[in-house]
Coordinates of C-alpha atoms in Angstrom, one line a residue:
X1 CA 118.1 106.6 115.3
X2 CA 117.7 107.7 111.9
X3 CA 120.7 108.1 110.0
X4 CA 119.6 110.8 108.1
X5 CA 118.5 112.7 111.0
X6 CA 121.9 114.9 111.8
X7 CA 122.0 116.4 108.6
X8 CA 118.3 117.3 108.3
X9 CA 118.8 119.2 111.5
X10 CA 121.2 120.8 110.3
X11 CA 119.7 121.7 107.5
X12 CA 116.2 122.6 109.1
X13 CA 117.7 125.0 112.1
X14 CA 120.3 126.7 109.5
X15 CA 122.5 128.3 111.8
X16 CA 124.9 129.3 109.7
X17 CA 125.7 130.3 106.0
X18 CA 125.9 127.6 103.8
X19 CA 124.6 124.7 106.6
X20 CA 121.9 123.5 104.1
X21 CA 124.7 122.1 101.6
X22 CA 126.6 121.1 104.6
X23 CA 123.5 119.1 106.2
X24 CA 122.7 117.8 103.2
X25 CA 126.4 116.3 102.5
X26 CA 126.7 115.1 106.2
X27 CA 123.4 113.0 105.4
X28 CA 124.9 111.6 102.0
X29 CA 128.1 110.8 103.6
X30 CA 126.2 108.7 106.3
X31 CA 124.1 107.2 103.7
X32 CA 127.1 106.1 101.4
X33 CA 128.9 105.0 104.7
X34 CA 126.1 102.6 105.8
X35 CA 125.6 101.0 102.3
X36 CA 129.6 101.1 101.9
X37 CA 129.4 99.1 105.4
X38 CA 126.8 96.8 104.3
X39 CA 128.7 96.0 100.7
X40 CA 131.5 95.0 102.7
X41 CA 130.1 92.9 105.0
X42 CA 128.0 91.3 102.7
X43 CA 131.0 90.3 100.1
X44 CA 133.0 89.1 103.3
X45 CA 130.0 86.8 103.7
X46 CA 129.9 85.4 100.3
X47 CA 131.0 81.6 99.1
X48 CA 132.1 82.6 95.5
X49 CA 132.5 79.2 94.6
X50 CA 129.4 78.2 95.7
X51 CA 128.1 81.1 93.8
X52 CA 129.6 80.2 90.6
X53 CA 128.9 76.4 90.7
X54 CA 125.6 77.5 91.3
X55 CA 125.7 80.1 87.9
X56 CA 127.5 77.5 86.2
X57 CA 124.8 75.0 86.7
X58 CA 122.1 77.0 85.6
X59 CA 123.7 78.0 82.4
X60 CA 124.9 74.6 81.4
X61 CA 121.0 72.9 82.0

């Protein structure tokens, strides 16, 4: 499913007053919740060490 999808909906059937600036912060908030998501598990993930042995490495050749 798109994650963009509920608040496009909401902002192309505009049921109510003011649902366009609501759709378009309920698609945001999903969009900054996924990539908030993803940051996390991604530096959970990491080997700093490994990634500074590797940077220190590089800029000591």
């Amino acid at each position: 499913m798109d994650p963009l999808l509920p608040g496009s909906a909401l902002m192309l059937i505009n049921p109510f007053p003011g649902a366009i600036l609501l759709g378009a912060v309920i698609s945001l908030g999903i969009a900054a919740a996924i990539y908030l998501a993803g940051v996390n598990f991604a530096v959970k993930k990491l080997d700093w060490p490994s990634v500074f042995a590797y940077v220190r490495n590089w800029t000591s050749a």
